[in-house]
Coordinates of C-alpha atoms in Angstrom, one line a residue:
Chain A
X198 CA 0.0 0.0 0.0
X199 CA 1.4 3.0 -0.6
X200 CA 0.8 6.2 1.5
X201 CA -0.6 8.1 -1.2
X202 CA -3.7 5.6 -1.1
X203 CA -4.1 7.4 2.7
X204 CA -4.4 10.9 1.5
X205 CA -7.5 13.3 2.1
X206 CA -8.2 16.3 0.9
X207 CA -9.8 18.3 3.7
X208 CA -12.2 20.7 1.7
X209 CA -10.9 23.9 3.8
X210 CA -7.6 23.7 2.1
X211 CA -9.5 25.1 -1.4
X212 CA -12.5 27.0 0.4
X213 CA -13.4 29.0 -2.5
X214 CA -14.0 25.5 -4.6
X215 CA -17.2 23.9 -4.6
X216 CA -17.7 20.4 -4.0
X217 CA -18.1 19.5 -7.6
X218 CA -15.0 20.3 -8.1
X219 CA -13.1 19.4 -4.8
X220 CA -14.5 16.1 -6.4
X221 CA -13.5 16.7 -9.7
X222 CA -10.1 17.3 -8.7
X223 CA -9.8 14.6 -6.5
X224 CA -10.9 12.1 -8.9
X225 CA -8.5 14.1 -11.9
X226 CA -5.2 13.6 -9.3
X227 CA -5.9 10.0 -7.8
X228 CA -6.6 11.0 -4.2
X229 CA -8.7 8.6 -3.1
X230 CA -10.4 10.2 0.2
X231 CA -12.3 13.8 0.7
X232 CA -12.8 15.1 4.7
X233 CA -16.5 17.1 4.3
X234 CA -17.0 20.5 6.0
X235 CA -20.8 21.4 7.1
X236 CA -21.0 24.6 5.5
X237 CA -20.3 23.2 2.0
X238 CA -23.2 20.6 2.4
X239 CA -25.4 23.4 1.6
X240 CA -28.0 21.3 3.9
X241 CA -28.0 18.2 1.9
X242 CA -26.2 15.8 2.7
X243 CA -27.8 13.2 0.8
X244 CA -26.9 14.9 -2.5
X245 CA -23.4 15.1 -1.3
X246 CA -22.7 11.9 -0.4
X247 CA -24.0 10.5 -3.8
X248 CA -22.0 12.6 -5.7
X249 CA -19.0 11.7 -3.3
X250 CA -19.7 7.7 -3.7
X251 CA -20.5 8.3 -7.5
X252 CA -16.8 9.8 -7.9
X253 CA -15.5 6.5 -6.3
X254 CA -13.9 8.6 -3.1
X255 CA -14.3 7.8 0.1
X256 CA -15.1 10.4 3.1
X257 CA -12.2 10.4 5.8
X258 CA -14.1 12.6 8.1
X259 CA -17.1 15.2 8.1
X260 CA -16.0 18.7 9.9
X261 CA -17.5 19.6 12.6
X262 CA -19.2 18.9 14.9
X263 CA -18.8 20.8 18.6
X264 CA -19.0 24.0 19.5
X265 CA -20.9 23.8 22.3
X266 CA -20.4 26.5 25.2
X267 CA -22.9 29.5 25.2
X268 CA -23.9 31.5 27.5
X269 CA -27.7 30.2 27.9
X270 CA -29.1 26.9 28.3
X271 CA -31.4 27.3 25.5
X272 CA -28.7 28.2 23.4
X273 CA -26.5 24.6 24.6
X274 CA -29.3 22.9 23.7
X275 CA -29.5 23.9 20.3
X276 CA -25.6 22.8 19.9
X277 CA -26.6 20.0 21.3
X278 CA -28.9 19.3 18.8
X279 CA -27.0 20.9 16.1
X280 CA -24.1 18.2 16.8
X281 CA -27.1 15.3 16.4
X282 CA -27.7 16.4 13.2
X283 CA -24.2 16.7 12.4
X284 CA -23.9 13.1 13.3
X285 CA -26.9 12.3 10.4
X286 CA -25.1 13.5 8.1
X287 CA -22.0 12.2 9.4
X288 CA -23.7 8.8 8.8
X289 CA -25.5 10.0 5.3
X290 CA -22.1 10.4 4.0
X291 CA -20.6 7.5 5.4
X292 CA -17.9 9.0 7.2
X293 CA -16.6 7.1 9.8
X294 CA -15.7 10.1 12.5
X295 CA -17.6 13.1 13.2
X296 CA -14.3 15.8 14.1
X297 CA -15.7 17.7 17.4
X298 CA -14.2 21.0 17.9
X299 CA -14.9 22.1 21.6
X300 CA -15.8 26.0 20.6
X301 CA -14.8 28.9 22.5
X302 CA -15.4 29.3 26.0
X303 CA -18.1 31.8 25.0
X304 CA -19.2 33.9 28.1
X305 CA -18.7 30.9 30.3
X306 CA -15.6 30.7 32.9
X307 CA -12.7 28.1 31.2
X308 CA -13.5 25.8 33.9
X309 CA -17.3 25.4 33.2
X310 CA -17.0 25.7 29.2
X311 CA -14.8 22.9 30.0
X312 CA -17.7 21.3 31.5
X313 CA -20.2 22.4 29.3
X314 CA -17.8 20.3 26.6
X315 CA -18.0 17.5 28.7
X316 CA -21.7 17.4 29.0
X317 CA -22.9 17.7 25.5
X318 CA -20.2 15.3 24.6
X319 CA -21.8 12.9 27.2
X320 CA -25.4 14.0 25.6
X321 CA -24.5 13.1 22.4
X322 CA -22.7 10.1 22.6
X323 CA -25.5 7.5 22.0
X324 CA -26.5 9.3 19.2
X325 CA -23.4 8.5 18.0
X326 CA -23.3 5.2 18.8
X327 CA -26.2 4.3 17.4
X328 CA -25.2 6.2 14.2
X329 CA -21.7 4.2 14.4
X330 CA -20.0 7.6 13.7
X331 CA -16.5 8.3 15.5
X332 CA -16.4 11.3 17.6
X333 CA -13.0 12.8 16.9
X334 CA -11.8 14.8 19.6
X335 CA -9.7 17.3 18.5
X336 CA -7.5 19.4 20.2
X337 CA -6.7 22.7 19.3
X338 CA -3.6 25.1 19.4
X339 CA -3.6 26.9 22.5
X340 CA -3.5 30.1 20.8
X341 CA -6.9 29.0 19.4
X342 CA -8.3 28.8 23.4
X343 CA -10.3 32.0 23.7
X344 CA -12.0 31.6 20.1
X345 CA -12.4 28.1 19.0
X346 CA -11.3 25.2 21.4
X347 CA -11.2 25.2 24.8
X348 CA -9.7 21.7 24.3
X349 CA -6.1 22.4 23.8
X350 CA -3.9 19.4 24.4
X351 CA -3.8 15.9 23.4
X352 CA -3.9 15.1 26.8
X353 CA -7.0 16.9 27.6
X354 CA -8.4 14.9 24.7
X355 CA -7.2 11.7 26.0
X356 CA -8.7 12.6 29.1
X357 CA -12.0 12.9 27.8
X358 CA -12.1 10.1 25.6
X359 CA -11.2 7.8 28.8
X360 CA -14.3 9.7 30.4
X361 CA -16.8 8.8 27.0
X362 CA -15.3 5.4 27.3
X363 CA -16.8 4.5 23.9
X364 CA -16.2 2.6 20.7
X365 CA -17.6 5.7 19.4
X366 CA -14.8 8.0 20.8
X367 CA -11.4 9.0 19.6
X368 CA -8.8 11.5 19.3
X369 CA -8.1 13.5 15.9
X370 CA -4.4 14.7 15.8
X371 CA -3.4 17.7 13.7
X372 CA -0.2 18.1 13.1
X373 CA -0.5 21.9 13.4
X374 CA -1.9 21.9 17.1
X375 CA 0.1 19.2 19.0
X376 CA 3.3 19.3 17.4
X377 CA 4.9 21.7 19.8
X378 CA 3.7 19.6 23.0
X379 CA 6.3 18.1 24.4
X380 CA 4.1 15.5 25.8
X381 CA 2.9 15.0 22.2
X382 CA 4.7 11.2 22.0
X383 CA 3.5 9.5 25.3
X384 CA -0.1 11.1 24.6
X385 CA -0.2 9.2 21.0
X386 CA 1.5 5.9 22.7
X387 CA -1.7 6.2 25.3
X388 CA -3.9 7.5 22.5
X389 CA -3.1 3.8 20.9
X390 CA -6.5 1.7 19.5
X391 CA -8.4 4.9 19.6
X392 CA -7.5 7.4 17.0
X393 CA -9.5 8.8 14.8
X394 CA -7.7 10.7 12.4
X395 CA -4.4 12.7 11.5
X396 CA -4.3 15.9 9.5
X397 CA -1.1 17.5 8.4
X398 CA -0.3 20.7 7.0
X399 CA 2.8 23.0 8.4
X400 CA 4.1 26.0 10.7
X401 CA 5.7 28.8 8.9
X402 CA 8.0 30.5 10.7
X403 CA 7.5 33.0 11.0
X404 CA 3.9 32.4 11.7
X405 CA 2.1 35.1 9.2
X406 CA -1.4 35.0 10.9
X407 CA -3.2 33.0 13.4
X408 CA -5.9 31.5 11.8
X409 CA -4.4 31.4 8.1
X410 CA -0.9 31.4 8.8
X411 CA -0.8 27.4 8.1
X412 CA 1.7 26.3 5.6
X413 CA 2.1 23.3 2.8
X414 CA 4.2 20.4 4.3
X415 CA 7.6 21.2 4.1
X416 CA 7.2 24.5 4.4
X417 CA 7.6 24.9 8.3
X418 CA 9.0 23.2 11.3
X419 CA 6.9 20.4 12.0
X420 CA 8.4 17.1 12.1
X421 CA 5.5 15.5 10.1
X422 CA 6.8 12.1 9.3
X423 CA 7.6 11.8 13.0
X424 CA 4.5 11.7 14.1
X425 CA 2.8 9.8 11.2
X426 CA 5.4 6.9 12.1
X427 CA 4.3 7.4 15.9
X428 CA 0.6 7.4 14.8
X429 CA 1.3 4.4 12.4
X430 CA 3.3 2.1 15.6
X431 CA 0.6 3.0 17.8
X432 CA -2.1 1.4 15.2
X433 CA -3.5 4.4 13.0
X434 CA -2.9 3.1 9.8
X435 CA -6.2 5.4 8.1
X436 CA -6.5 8.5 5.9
X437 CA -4.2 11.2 6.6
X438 CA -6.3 14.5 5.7
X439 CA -4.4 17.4 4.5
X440 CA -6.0 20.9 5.8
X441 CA -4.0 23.7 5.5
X442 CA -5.4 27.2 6.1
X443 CA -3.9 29.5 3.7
X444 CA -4.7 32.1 1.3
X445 CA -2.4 31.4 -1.1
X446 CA -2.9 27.9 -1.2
X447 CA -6.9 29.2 -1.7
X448 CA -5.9 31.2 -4.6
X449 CA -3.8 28.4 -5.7
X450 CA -6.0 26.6 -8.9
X451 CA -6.6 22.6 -8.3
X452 CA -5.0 21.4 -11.3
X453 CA -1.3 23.0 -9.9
X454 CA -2.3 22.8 -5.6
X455 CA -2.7 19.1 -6.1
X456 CA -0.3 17.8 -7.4
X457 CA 2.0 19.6 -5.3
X458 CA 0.3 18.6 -2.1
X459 CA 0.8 14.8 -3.6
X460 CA 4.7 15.4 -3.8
X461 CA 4.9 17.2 -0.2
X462 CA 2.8 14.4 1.4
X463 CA 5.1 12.1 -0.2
X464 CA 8.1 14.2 0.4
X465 CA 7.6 15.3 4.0
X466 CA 4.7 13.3 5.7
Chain B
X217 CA 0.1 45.3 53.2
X218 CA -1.2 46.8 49.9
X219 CA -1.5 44.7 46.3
X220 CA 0.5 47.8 45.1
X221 CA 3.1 47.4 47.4
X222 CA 3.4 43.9 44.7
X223 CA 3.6 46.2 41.8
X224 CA 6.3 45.9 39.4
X225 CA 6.7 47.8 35.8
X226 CA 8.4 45.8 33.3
X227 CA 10.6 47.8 31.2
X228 CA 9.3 46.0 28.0
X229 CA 6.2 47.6 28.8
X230 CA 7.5 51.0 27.7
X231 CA 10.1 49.6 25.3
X232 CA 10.5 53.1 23.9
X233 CA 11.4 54.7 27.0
X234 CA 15.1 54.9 28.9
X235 CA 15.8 53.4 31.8
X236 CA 16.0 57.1 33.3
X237 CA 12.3 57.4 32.4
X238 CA 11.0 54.4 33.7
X239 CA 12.7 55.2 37.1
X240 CA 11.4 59.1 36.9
X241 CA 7.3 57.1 36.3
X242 CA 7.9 54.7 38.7
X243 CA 8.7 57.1 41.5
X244 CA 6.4 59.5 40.6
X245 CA 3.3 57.2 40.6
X246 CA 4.7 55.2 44.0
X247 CA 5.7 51.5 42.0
X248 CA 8.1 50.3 44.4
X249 CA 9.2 47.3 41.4
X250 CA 11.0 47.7 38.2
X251 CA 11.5 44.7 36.0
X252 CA 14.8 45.4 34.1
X253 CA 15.8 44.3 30.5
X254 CA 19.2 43.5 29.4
X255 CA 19.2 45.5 26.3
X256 CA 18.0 48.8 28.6
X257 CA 21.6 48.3 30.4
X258 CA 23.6 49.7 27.6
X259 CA 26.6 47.3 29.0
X260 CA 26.5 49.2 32.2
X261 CA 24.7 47.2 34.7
X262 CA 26.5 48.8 38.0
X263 CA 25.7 52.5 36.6
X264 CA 21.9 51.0 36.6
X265 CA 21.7 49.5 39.6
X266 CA 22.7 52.6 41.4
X267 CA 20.3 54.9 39.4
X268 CA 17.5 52.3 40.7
X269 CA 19.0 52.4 44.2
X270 CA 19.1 55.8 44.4
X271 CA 15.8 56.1 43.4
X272 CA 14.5 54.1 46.6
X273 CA 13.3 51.5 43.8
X274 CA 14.4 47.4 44.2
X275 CA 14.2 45.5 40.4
X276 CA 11.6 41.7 40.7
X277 CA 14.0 40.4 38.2
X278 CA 16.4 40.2 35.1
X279 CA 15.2 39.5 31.8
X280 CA 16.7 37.7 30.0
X281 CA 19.4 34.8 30.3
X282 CA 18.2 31.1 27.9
X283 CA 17.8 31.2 24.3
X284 CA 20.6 28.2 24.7
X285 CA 20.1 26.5 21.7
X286 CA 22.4 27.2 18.5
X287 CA 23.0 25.2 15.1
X288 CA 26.9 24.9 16.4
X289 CA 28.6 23.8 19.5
X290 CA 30.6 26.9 19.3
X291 CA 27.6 29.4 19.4
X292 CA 26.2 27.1 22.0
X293 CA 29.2 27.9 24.0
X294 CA 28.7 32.0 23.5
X295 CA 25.1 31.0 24.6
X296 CA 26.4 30.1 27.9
X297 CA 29.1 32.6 28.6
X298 CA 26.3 35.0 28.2
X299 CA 23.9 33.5 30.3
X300 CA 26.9 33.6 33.2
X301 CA 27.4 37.7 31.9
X302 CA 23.3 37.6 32.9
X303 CA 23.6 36.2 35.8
X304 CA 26.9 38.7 36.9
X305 CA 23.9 42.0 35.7
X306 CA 21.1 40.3 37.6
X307 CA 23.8 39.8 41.2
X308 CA 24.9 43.5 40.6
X309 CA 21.4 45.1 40.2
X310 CA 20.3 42.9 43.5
X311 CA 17.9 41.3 41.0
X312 CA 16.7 38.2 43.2
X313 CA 15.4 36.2 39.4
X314 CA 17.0 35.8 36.1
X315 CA 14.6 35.4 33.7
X316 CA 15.2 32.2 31.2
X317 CA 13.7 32.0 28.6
X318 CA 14.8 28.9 26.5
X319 CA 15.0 30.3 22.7
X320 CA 14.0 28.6 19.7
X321 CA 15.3 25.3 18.3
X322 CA 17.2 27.1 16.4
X323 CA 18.0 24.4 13.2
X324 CA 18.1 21.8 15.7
X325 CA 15.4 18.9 16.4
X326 CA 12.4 20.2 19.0
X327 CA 13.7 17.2 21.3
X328 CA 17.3 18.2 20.6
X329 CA 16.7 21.9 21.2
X330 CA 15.5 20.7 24.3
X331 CA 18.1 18.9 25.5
X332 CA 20.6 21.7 24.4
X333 CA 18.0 23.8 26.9
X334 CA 18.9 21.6 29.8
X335 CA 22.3 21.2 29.0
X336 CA 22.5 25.1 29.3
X337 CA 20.7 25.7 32.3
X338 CA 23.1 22.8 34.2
X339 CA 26.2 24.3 33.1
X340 CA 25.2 27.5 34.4
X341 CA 23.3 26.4 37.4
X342 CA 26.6 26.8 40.0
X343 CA 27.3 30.2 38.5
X344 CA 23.2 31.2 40.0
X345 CA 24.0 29.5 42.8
X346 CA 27.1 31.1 43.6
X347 CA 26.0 34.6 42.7
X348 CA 22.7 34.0 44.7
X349 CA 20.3 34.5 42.0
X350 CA 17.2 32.0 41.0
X351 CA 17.2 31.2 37.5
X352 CA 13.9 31.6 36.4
X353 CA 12.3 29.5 33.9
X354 CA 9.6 30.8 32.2
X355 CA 7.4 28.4 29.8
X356 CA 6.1 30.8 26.7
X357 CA 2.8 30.6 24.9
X358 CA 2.9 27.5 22.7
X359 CA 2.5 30.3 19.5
X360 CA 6.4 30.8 19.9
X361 CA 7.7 27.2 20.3
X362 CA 9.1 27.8 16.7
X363 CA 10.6 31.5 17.4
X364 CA 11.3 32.2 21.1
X365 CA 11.1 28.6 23.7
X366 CA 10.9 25.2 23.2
X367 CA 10.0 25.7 26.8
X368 CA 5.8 25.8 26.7
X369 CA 4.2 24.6 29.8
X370 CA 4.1 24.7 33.8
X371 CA 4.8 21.2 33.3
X372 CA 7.2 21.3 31.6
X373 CA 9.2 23.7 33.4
X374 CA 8.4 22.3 36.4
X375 CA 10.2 19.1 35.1
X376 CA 13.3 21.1 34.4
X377 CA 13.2 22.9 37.9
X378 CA 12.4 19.1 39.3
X379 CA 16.0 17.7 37.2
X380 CA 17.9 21.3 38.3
X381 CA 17.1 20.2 42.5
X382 CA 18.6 23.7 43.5
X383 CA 17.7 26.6 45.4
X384 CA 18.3 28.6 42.7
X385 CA 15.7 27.4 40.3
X386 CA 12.2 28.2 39.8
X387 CA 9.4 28.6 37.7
X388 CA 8.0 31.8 36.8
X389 CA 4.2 32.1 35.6
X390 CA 3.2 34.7 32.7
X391 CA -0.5 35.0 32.8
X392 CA -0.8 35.3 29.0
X393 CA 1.7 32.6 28.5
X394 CA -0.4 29.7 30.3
X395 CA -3.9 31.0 31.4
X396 CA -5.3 28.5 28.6
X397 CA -3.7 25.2 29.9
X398 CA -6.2 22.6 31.6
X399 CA -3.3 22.0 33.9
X400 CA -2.4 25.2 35.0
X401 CA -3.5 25.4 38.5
X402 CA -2.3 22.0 39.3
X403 CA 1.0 22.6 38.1
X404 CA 0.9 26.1 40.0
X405 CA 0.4 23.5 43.2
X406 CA 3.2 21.7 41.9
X407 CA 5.4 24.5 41.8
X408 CA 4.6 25.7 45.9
X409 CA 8.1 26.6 47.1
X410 CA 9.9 27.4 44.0
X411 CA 8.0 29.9 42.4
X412 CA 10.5 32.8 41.5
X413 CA 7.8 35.2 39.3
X414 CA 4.6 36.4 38.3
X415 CA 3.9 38.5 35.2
X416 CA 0.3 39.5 33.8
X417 CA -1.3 41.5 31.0
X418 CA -4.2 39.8 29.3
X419 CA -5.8 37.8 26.1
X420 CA -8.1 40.1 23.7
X421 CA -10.4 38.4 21.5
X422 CA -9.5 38.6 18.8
X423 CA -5.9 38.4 19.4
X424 CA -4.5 41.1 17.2
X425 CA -1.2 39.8 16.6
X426 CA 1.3 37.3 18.0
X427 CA 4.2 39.1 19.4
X428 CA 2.1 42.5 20.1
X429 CA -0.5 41.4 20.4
X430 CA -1.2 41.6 24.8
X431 CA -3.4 43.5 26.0
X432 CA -3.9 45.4 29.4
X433 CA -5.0 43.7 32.7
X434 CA -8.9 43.6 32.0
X435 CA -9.0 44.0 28.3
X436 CA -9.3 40.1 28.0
X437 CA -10.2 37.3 29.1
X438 CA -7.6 36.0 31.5
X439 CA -8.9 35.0 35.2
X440 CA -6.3 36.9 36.5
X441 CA -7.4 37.1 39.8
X442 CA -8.0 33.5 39.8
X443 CA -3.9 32.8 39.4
X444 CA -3.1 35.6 41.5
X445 CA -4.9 34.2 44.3
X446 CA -4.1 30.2 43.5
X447 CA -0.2 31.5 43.1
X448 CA -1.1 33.3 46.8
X449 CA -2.4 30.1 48.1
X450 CA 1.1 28.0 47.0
X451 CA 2.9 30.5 48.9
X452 CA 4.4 33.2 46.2
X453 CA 3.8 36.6 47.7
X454 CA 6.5 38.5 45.8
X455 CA 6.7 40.8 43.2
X456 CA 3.7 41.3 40.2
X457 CA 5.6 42.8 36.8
X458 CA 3.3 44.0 34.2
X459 CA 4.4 43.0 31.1
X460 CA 2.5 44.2 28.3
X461 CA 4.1 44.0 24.4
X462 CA 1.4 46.1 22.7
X463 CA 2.1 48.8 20.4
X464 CA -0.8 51.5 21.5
X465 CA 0.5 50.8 25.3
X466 CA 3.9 51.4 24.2
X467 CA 3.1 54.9 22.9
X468 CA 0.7 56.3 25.9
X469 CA 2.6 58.8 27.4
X470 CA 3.9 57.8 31.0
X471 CA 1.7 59.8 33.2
X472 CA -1.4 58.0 31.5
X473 CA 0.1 55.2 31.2
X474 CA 1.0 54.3 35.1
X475 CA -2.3 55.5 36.5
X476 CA -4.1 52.9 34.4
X477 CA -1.7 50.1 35.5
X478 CA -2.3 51.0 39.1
X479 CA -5.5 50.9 38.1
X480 CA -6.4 47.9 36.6
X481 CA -4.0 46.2 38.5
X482 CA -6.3 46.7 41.6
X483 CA -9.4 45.7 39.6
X484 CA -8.3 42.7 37.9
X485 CA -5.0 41.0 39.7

């Protein structure tokens, strides 16, 4: 097998592109697997995943699920049942793992959007089991905590998936939010039998922006292949989803981004 | 005894001002704690040592000594002799701390950079000890493992000061640079009895930029008060240095500028 047969495009990395032609391109370069983002389901999910199975690809993951601190209970509960949906679709499109981004703490203390996390996690977690989708726990950079994820570490993750204690929980680790952990090894070794995905991309330095300072592999500091042989001896042998936030590689066209991203995932991954 | 009487002003706080400024402020708006910068010394620490003296003023600490690691062994070495020049400044401006912090990896491997870290820090550990002055480790914001420290949690540096087993090492805890970690209050209990340092400032959301981007006590969404008082119950009751790097604080004229530390230190630390 060779590793190319593993690679995902994540959608993000071409935001501007519709998912016709994500597809398109996809099918035109070989890559065998797309990871699904919400927004570019355009509500039907049933559509997508037709046009997805039609193409011959295969969904890695669908992004994202989460989210769920706010400052009212009414407004929990309708991440709650925002995520349930997300897990329909999750199934619609056959995608093994739902990725769960915690969301900002949102008006709450850390502590209690913490638990707030925690709780809708727990809500949702037969939905998901029923559904036999993956919750992917994903950790975000800690320079991400007061907007997107108050979930920050791979340990923090690895703590909560002891907690769900499901089939239907995993971790998701991206390259780009764990590498700098020095604890980043021993939590993959303990992360072992339940991982649920690994996305790569790189970290420029120096880091242009926050949220789209992201680089192409090879193209930063990360020790990519590193982790993928860490993630590989501790049992993750699945699709490895390439998400790179970046507005160059936006306004890059498809028929030059991927084949590029194909020689830097075999290059540096 | 008075939170002010805590108060320190951290010369990077006013990066455009002289050391002769920053003493007039200080004195005239009753700070009894300057934090001093190497680069403010002009090669001359005696000459500022007794300007602070004379002023009635005492400095929390030195900043900074670290930034060991070095693509050759030869630069690794100048790394060190400077670190021992820091310590010699710190013991001459009766500086109890030297600030450390670690540098990049610097063309080296992250594990390698941090073994070049520790190598550093025990080479230079008799020279502290010797001179009488804590070596201060300071863990930075994951954001700058690739540009400024490989060192990037409490944990973290509390392992080092755990392998170090000296008087003269500690931990020092910058508000912005781990208010986001789910282990930060444990690892704040870990640290009772060898804390040598607290700095604060906060986290606005959005986070305009990654260097300048800190923002003044109350302006984000740091529990300040919450370290302040969990630091407090672990037994550090020393200096406070307000360490801000933000471009619009660094040009507010002095006599606005003080009063609003004094300020919202007293609402919000």
């Amino acid at each position: 097998m060779s590793l190319l047969d593993r690679l995902s495009f994540n959608q993000i990395t071409a935001d501007p592109l519709s998912l016709d032609q994500v597809i398109s391109g996809c099918v035109a370069h070989d890559i065998p697997y797309i990871a699904v983002w919400r927004h570019k389901l355009e509500g039907d999910a049933a559509r997508a995943a037709s046009m997805i199975r039609n193409a011959g690809l295969r969904v890695s993951s669908l992004c994202r699920g989460g989210w769920f601190s706010a400052p009212t209970p009414a407004e929990r509960r309708e991440r709650v049942a925002d995520n349930r949906l997300a897990i329909q679709q999750a199934a619609e499109l056959d995608a093994p793992v739902l990725v769960i981004v915690s969301g900002p703490a949102n008006g709450q203390t850390l502590e209690d959007a913490r638990t707030t996390v925690m709780d809708g996690l727990l809500e949702i977690l037969p939905d998901a089991e029923k559904a036999g989708i993956v919750l992917g726990i994903e950790p975000l950079h800690p320079m991400y905590a007061a907007e997107r994820s108050v979930v920050v570490t791979l340990r923090q993750a690895n703590d909560i998936v002891d907690r769900l204690a499901s089939p239907a929980a995993a971790v998701v680790v991206d390259a780009f939010h764990v590498w700098w952990d020095p604890e980043v090894i021993p939590q993959i070794e303990r992360a072992r039998g339940r991982i649920g995905g690994f996305h790569v991309s790189d970290w420029p330095v120096p880091l242009p922006g926050i949220l789209m300072g992201r680089a192409m592999m090879g193209d930063g500091v990360i020790e990519l292949r590193r982790l993928r042989q860490t993630l590989e001896a501790n049992g993750y042998t699945g699709p490895i989803e390439v998400e790179i936030f970046n507005d160059e590689v936006w306004t890059t066209p498809a028929e030059d981004l991927l084949p590029l991203i194909k020689q830097r995932f075999l290059q540096h991954v």
